[in-house]
Amino acid sequence: MTPKKSKHRPSHQNALPRPSSPDGPSPATSSLRTNPALNLSVLRRHVPTTTSILFIAPYAVIYTFSASSSSWEKSGIEGTLFVCAQTPQPTAATGNSERYSVVVLNRKGLNDFVCPLQGDVDYEQGYVILRGREEGGDGEKVWGIWVFEEEEG
């Protein structure tokens, strides 16, 4: 009499294949990554030229200055704020010039805040004030960034 064949497959054959992503490792190895590495990976999906994270604030709100009403208006962008180094941009005069930016990954919508830091940064009444040009926009804009600070003690 011939022995019965088992209808059960070995456990490794029952396992579903894990999805892989061109942006990072499979879920099995993601638990081995550090928070800074994960943050950098996420930022590079939004701003591919990001090379490193210099500062993180857990919560910030972006305001825009309205010249017509001379007041600050909420932009609808709030979330984690990152100050990032970008890939250097080649220039004819100096070779490579360093580039930095402020990025707020928006928790309230799909539009994130990305502003190159070009030397015009002020601090006034608890707000970081940035002046610059919006991507694809014409004319200068002024943004105020309120950054949440935990109280000590």
PDB file of N, CA and C in Angstrom, residues 72-140:
ATOM      1  N   TRP A  72      -2.319  88.604   9.177  1.00  0.00           N
ATOM      2  CA  TRP A  72      -1.885  87.233   8.946  1.00  0.00           C
ATOM      3  C   TRP A  72      -3.112  86.352   8.772  1.00  0.00           C
ATOM      4  N   GLU A  73      -3.057  85.450   7.799  1.00  0.00           N
ATOM      5  CA  GLU A  73      -4.157  84.519   7.538  1.00  0.00           C
ATOM      6  C   GLU A  73      -3.618  83.102   7.556  1.00  0.00           C
ATOM      7  N   LYS A  74      -4.381  82.190   8.184  1.00  0.00           N
ATOM      8  CA  LYS A  74      -3.981  80.783   8.195  1.00  0.00           C
ATOM      9  C   LYS A  74      -3.995  80.247   6.769  1.00  0.00           C
ATOM     10  N   SER A  75      -2.967  79.492   6.429  1.00  0.00           N
ATOM     11  CA  SER A  75      -2.874  78.955   5.065  1.00  0.00           C
ATOM     12  C   SER A  75      -3.541  77.594   4.919  1.00  0.00           C
ATOM     13  N   GLY A  76      -3.870  76.945   6.041  1.00  0.00           N
ATOM     14  CA  GLY A  76      -4.419  75.591   5.980  1.00  0.00           C
ATOM     15  C   GLY A  76      -3.347  74.526   5.971  1.00  0.00           C
ATOM     16  N   ILE A  77      -2.104  74.944   6.179  1.00  0.00           N
ATOM     17  CA  ILE A  77      -0.987  73.989   6.218  1.00  0.00           C
ATOM     18  C   ILE A  77      -0.472  73.923   7.642  1.00  0.00           C
ATOM     19  N   GLU A  78      -0.501  72.720   8.215  1.00  0.00           N
ATOM     20  CA  GLU A  78       0.068  72.496   9.540  1.00  0.00           C
ATOM     21  C   GLU A  78       0.510  71.054   9.657  1.00  0.00           C
ATOM     22  N   GLY A  79       1.605  70.870  10.386  1.00  0.00           N
ATOM     23  CA  GLY A  79       2.149  69.530  10.549  1.00  0.00           C
ATOM     24  C   GLY A  79       3.585  69.585  11.010  1.00  0.00           C
ATOM     25  N   THR A  80       4.326  68.529  10.746  1.00  0.00           N
ATOM     26  CA  THR A  80       5.719  68.436  11.165  1.00  0.00           C
ATOM     27  C   THR A  80       6.584  69.337  10.283  1.00  0.00           C
ATOM     28  N   LEU A  81       7.469  70.105  10.929  1.00  0.00           N
ATOM     29  CA  LEU A  81       8.353  71.020  10.213  1.00  0.00           C
ATOM     30  C   LEU A  81       9.759  70.434  10.181  1.00  0.00           C
ATOM     31  N   PHE A  82      10.390  70.511   9.026  1.00  0.00           N
ATOM     32  CA  PHE A  82      11.766  70.049   8.833  1.00  0.00           C
ATOM     33  C   PHE A  82      12.586  71.177   8.228  1.00  0.00           C
ATOM     34  N   VAL A  83      13.789  71.380   8.733  1.00  0.00           N
ATOM     35  CA  VAL A  83      14.768  72.225   8.059  1.00  0.00           C
ATOM     36  C   VAL A  83      15.756  71.256   7.436  1.00  0.00           C
ATOM     37  N   CYS A  84      15.919  71.345   6.119  1.00  0.00           N
ATOM     38  CA  CYS A  84      16.667  70.333   5.365  1.00  0.00           C
ATOM     39  C   CYS A  84      17.798  70.939   4.549  1.00  0.00           C
ATOM     40  N   ALA A  85      18.845  70.161   4.382  1.00  0.00           N
ATOM     41  CA  ALA A  85      19.893  70.484   3.412  1.00  0.00           C
ATOM     42  C   ALA A  85      19.489  69.844   2.089  1.00  0.00           C
ATOM     43  N   GLN A  86      19.747  70.564   1.006  1.00  0.00           N
ATOM     44  CA  GLN A  86      19.429  70.082  -0.337  1.00  0.00           C
ATOM     45  C   GLN A  86      20.726  69.802  -1.087  1.00  0.00           C
ATOM     46  N   THR A  87      20.630  69.078  -2.194  1.00  0.00           N
ATOM     47  CA  THR A  87      21.824  68.853  -3.007  1.00  0.00           C
ATOM     48  C   THR A  87      22.352  70.206  -3.469  1.00  0.00           C
ATOM     49  N   PRO A  88      23.667  70.406  -3.408  1.00  0.00           N
ATOM     50  CA  PRO A  88      24.233  71.694  -3.834  1.00  0.00           C
ATOM     51  C   PRO A  88      23.916  71.968  -5.292  1.00  0.00           C
ATOM     52  N   GLN A  89      23.734  73.242  -5.580  1.00  0.00           N
ATOM     53  CA  GLN A  89      23.431  73.643  -6.958  1.00  0.00           C
ATOM     54  C   GLN A  89      24.696  74.220  -7.581  1.00  0.00           C
ATOM     55  N   PRO A  90      25.092  73.692  -8.737  1.00  0.00           N
ATOM     56  CA  PRO A  90      26.306  74.206  -9.376  1.00  0.00           C
ATOM     57  C   PRO A  90      26.119  75.660  -9.826  1.00  0.00           C
ATOM     58  N   THR A  91      27.122  76.470  -9.552  1.00  0.00           N
ATOM     59  CA  THR A  91      27.110  77.856 -10.020  1.00  0.00           C
ATOM     60  C   THR A  91      28.418  78.124 -10.745  1.00  0.00           C
ATOM     61  N   ALA A  92      28.371  79.023 -11.695  1.00  0.00           N
ATOM     62  CA  ALA A  92      29.562  79.329 -12.488  1.00  0.00           C
ATOM     63  C   ALA A  92      30.625  80.020 -11.642  1.00  0.00           C
ATOM     64  N   ALA A  93      30.214  80.893 -10.735  1.00  0.00           N
ATOM     65  CA  ALA A  93      31.177  81.692  -9.976  1.00  0.00           C
ATOM     66  C   ALA A  93      31.851  80.908  -8.850  1.00  0.00           C
ATOM     67  N   THR A  94      31.083  80.129  -8.084  1.00  0.00           N
ATOM     68  CA  THR A  94      31.636  79.519  -6.877  1.00  0.00           C
ATOM     69  C   THR A  94      31.715  78.000  -6.908  1.00  0.00           C
ATOM     70  N   GLY A  95      31.384  77.401  -7.990  1.00  0.00           N
ATOM     71  CA  GLY A  95      31.368  75.928  -8.024  1.00  0.00           C
ATOM     72  C   GLY A  95      30.010  75.421  -7.579  1.00  0.00           C
ATOM     73  N   ASN A  96      29.899  74.965  -6.332  1.00  0.00           N
ATOM     74  CA  ASN A  96      28.622  74.495  -5.798  1.00  0.00           C
ATOM     75  C   ASN A  96      28.181  75.406  -4.663  1.00  0.00           C
ATOM     76  N   SER A  97      26.917  75.780  -4.670  1.00  0.00           N
ATOM     77  CA  SER A  97      26.397  76.579  -3.562  1.00  0.00           C
ATOM     78  C   SER A  97      25.465  75.713  -2.723  1.00  0.00           C
ATOM     79  N   GLU A  98      25.608  75.826  -1.395  1.00  0.00           N
ATOM     80  CA  GLU A  98      24.764  75.051  -0.493  1.00  0.00           C
ATOM     81  C   GLU A  98      23.334  75.565  -0.568  1.00  0.00           C
ATOM     82  N   ARG A  99      22.392  74.637  -0.409  1.00  0.00           N
ATOM     83  CA  ARG A  99      20.975  74.996  -0.433  1.00  0.00           C
ATOM     84  C   ARG A  99      20.283  74.374   0.767  1.00  0.00           C
ATOM     85  N   TYR A 100      19.333  75.136   1.329  1.00  0.00           N
ATOM     86  CA  TYR A 100      18.556  74.675   2.473  1.00  0.00           C
ATOM     87  C   TYR A 100      17.094  75.025   2.234  1.00  0.00           C
ATOM     88  N   SER A 101      16.202  74.304   2.904  1.00  0.00           N
ATOM     89  CA  SER A 101      14.782  74.614   2.760  1.00  0.00           C
ATOM     90  C   SER A 101      14.033  74.275   4.046  1.00  0.00           C
ATOM     91  N   VAL A 102      12.851  74.873   4.154  1.00  0.00           N
ATOM     92  CA  VAL A 102      11.908  74.553   5.225  1.00  0.00           C
ATOM     93  C   VAL A 102      10.782  73.766   4.578  1.00  0.00           C
ATOM     94  N   VAL A 103      10.428  72.626   5.174  1.00  0.00           N
ATOM     95  CA  VAL A 103       9.353  71.776   4.648  1.00  0.00           C
ATOM     96  C   VAL A 103       8.387  71.495   5.798  1.00  0.00           C
ATOM     97  N   VAL A 104       7.095  71.713   5.541  1.00  0.00           N
ATOM     98  CA  VAL A 104       6.065  71.303   6.490  1.00  0.00           C
ATOM     99  C   VAL A 104       5.190  70.295   5.771  1.00  0.00           C
ATOM    100  N   LEU A 105       5.176  69.059   6.275  1.00  0.00           N
ATOM    101  CA  LEU A 105       4.319  68.017   5.704  1.00  0.00           C
ATOM    102  C   LEU A 105       2.921  68.212   6.285  1.00  0.00           C
ATOM    103  N   ASN A 106       1.991  68.574   5.423  1.00  0.00           N
ATOM    104  CA  ASN A 106       0.656  69.003   5.829  1.00  0.00           C
ATOM    105  C   ASN A 106      -0.204  67.838   6.309  1.00  0.00           C
ATOM    106  N   ARG A 107      -0.718  67.954   7.517  1.00  0.00           N
ATOM    107  CA  ARG A 107      -1.634  66.947   8.069  1.00  0.00           C
ATOM    108  C   ARG A 107      -3.077  67.244   7.715  1.00  0.00           C
ATOM    109  N   LYS A 108      -3.342  68.440   7.208  1.00  0.00           N
ATOM    110  CA  LYS A 108      -4.722  68.858   6.957  1.00  0.00           C
ATOM    111  C   LYS A 108      -5.110  68.790   5.483  1.00  0.00           C
ATOM    112  N   GLY A 109      -4.178  68.513   4.622  1.00  0.00           N
ATOM    113  CA  GLY A 109      -4.494  68.487   3.196  1.00  0.00           C
ATOM    114  C   GLY A 109      -3.345  67.900   2.402  1.00  0.00           C
ATOM    115  N   LEU A 110      -3.456  68.035   1.092  1.00  0.00           N
ATOM    116  CA  LEU A 110      -2.465  67.436   0.198  1.00  0.00           C
ATOM    117  C   LEU A 110      -1.334  68.381  -0.172  1.00  0.00           C
ATOM    118  N   ASN A 111      -1.501  69.673   0.101  1.00  0.00           N
ATOM    119  CA  ASN A 111      -0.462  70.622  -0.291  1.00  0.00           C
ATOM    120  C   ASN A 111       0.505  70.849   0.866  1.00  0.00           C
ATOM    121  N   ASP A 112       1.765  70.481   0.657  1.00  0.00           N
ATOM    122  CA  ASP A 112       2.808  70.669   1.648  1.00  0.00           C
ATOM    123  C   ASP A 112       3.444  72.040   1.442  1.00  0.00           C
ATOM    124  N   PHE A 113       4.160  72.513   2.444  1.00  0.00           N
ATOM    125  CA  PHE A 113       4.861  73.793   2.366  1.00  0.00           C
ATOM    126  C   PHE A 113       6.337  73.511   2.142  1.00  0.00           C
ATOM    127  N   VAL A 114       6.889  74.035   1.058  1.00  0.00           N
ATOM    128  CA  VAL A 114       8.314  73.904   0.765  1.00  0.00           C
ATOM    129  C   VAL A 114       8.814  75.289   0.401  1.00  0.00           C
ATOM    130  N   CYS A 115       9.762  75.797   1.179  1.00  0.00           N
ATOM    131  CA  CYS A 115      10.300  77.139   0.932  1.00  0.00           C
ATOM    132  C   CYS A 115      11.815  77.097   1.023  1.00  0.00           C
ATOM    133  N   PRO A 116      12.502  77.457  -0.068  1.00  0.00           N
ATOM    134  CA  PRO A 116      13.964  77.533  -0.004  1.00  0.00           C
ATOM    135  C   PRO A 116      14.386  78.637   0.974  1.00  0.00           C
ATOM    136  N   LEU A 117      15.399  78.368   1.778  1.00  0.00           N
ATOM    137  CA  LEU A 117      15.939  79.390   2.670  1.00  0.00           C
ATOM    138  C   LEU A 117      16.995  80.172   1.907  1.00  0.00           C
ATOM    139  N   GLN A 118      16.720  81.448   1.730  1.00  0.00           N
ATOM    140  CA  GLN A 118      17.620  82.266   0.932  1.00  0.00           C
ATOM    141  C   GLN A 118      18.161  83.452   1.717  1.00  0.00           C
ATOM    142  N   GLY A 119      18.299  83.290   3.018  1.00  0.00           N
ATOM    143  CA  GLY A 119      18.936  84.317   3.820  1.00  0.00           C
ATOM    144  C   GLY A 119      18.012  85.360   4.422  1.00  0.00           C
ATOM    145  N   ASP A 120      16.747  85.419   4.048  1.00  0.00           N
ATOM    146  CA  ASP A 120      15.847  86.435   4.570  1.00  0.00           C
ATOM    147  C   ASP A 120      14.891  85.811   5.584  1.00  0.00           C
ATOM    148  N   VAL A 121      15.389  85.573   6.799  1.00  0.00           N
ATOM    149  CA  VAL A 121      14.604  84.946   7.856  1.00  0.00           C
ATOM    150  C   VAL A 121      14.610  85.877   9.069  1.00  0.00           C
ATOM    151  N   ASP A 122      13.436  86.148   9.633  1.00  0.00           N
ATOM    152  CA  ASP A 122      13.308  86.981  10.828  1.00  0.00           C
ATOM    153  C   ASP A 122      12.542  86.211  11.888  1.00  0.00           C
ATOM    154  N   TYR A 123      12.621  86.721  13.116  1.00  0.00           N
ATOM    155  CA  TYR A 123      11.842  86.160  14.209  1.00  0.00           C
ATOM    156  C   TYR A 123      11.129  87.317  14.889  1.00  0.00           C
ATOM    157  N   GLU A 124       9.787  87.229  14.945  1.00  0.00           N
ATOM    158  CA  GLU A 124       9.002  88.333  15.463  1.00  0.00           C
ATOM    159  C   GLU A 124       7.794  87.815  16.234  1.00  0.00           C
ATOM    160  N   GLN A 125       7.662  88.196  17.474  1.00  0.00           N
ATOM    161  CA  GLN A 125       6.498  87.870  18.307  1.00  0.00           C
ATOM    162  C   GLN A 125       6.120  86.384  18.251  1.00  0.00           C
ATOM    163  N   GLY A 126       7.116  85.521  18.374  1.00  0.00           N
ATOM    164  CA  GLY A 126       6.856  84.087  18.414  1.00  0.00           C
ATOM    165  C   GLY A 126       6.698  83.427  17.055  1.00  0.00           C
ATOM    166  N   TYR A 127       6.924  84.147  15.979  1.00  0.00           N
ATOM    167  CA  TYR A 127       6.787  83.598  14.628  1.00  0.00           C
ATOM    168  C   TYR A 127       8.111  83.711  13.881  1.00  0.00           C
ATOM    169  N   VAL A 128       8.434  82.679  13.118  1.00  0.00           N
ATOM    170  CA  VAL A 128       9.549  82.735  12.185  1.00  0.00           C
ATOM    171  C   VAL A 128       8.973  83.319  10.899  1.00  0.00           C
ATOM    172  N   ILE A 129       9.581  84.380  10.392  1.00  0.00           N
ATOM    173  CA  ILE A 129       9.086  85.071   9.201  1.00  0.00           C
ATOM    174  C   ILE A 129      10.013  84.743   8.035  1.00  0.00           C
ATOM    175  N   LEU A 130       9.428  84.212   6.964  1.00  0.00           N
ATOM    176  CA  LEU A 130      10.180  83.896   5.745  1.00  0.00           C
ATOM    177  C   LEU A 130       9.657  84.751   4.598  1.00  0.00           C
ATOM    178  N   ARG A 131      10.562  85.198   3.772  1.00  0.00           N
ATOM    179  CA  ARG A 131      10.183  85.907   2.549  1.00  0.00           C
ATOM    180  C   ARG A 131      10.749  85.125   1.375  1.00  0.00           C
ATOM    181  N   GLY A 132       9.945  84.997   0.344  1.00  0.00           N
ATOM    182  CA  GLY A 132      10.413  84.259  -0.820  1.00  0.00           C
ATOM    183  C   GLY A 132       9.360  84.198  -1.897  1.00  0.00           C
ATOM    184  N   ARG A 133       9.628  83.383  -2.864  1.00  0.00           N
ATOM    185  CA  ARG A 133       8.687  83.198  -3.977  1.00  0.00           C
ATOM    186  C   ARG A 133       8.089  81.804  -3.879  1.00  0.00           C
ATOM    187  N   GLU A 134       6.792  81.742  -4.117  1.00  0.00           N
ATOM    188  CA  GLU A 134       6.110  80.457  -4.110  1.00  0.00           C
ATOM    189  C   GLU A 134       6.413  79.748  -5.421  1.00  0.00           C
ATOM    190  N   GLU A 135       6.566  78.415  -5.354  1.00  0.00           N
ATOM    191  CA  GLU A 135       6.852  77.658  -6.574  1.00  0.00           C
ATOM    192  C   GLU A 135       5.753  77.891  -7.597  1.00  0.00           C
ATOM    193  N   GLY A 136       6.140  78.303  -8.799  1.00  0.00           N
ATOM    194  CA  GLY A 136       5.173  78.543  -9.867  1.00  0.00           C
ATOM    195  C   GLY A 136       4.452  79.872  -9.743  1.00  0.00           C
ATOM    196  N   GLY A 137       4.701  80.625  -8.682  1.00  0.00           N
ATOM    197  CA  GLY A 137       4.026  81.902  -8.486  1.00  0.00           C
ATOM    198  C   GLY A 137       4.924  83.059  -8.873  1.00  0.00           C
ATOM    199  N   ASP A 138       4.299  84.212  -9.031  1.00  0.00           N
ATOM    200  CA  ASP A 138       5.092  85.396  -9.330  1.00  0.00           C
ATOM    201  C   ASP A 138       4.889  86.397  -8.197  1.00  0.00           C
ATOM    202  N   GLY A 139       5.902  87.152  -7.908  1.00  0.00           N
ATOM    203  CA  GLY A 139       5.833  88.096  -6.810  1.00  0.00           C
ATOM    204  C   GLY A 139       6.282  87.476  -5.503  1.00  0.00           C
ATOM    205  N   GLU A 140       6.726  88.350  -4.605  1.00  0.00           N
ATOM    206  CA  GLU A 140       7.216  87.874  -3.315  1.00  0.00           C
ATOM    207  C   GLU A 140       6.065  87.593  -2.368  1.00  0.00           C
TER     208      GLU A 140
END
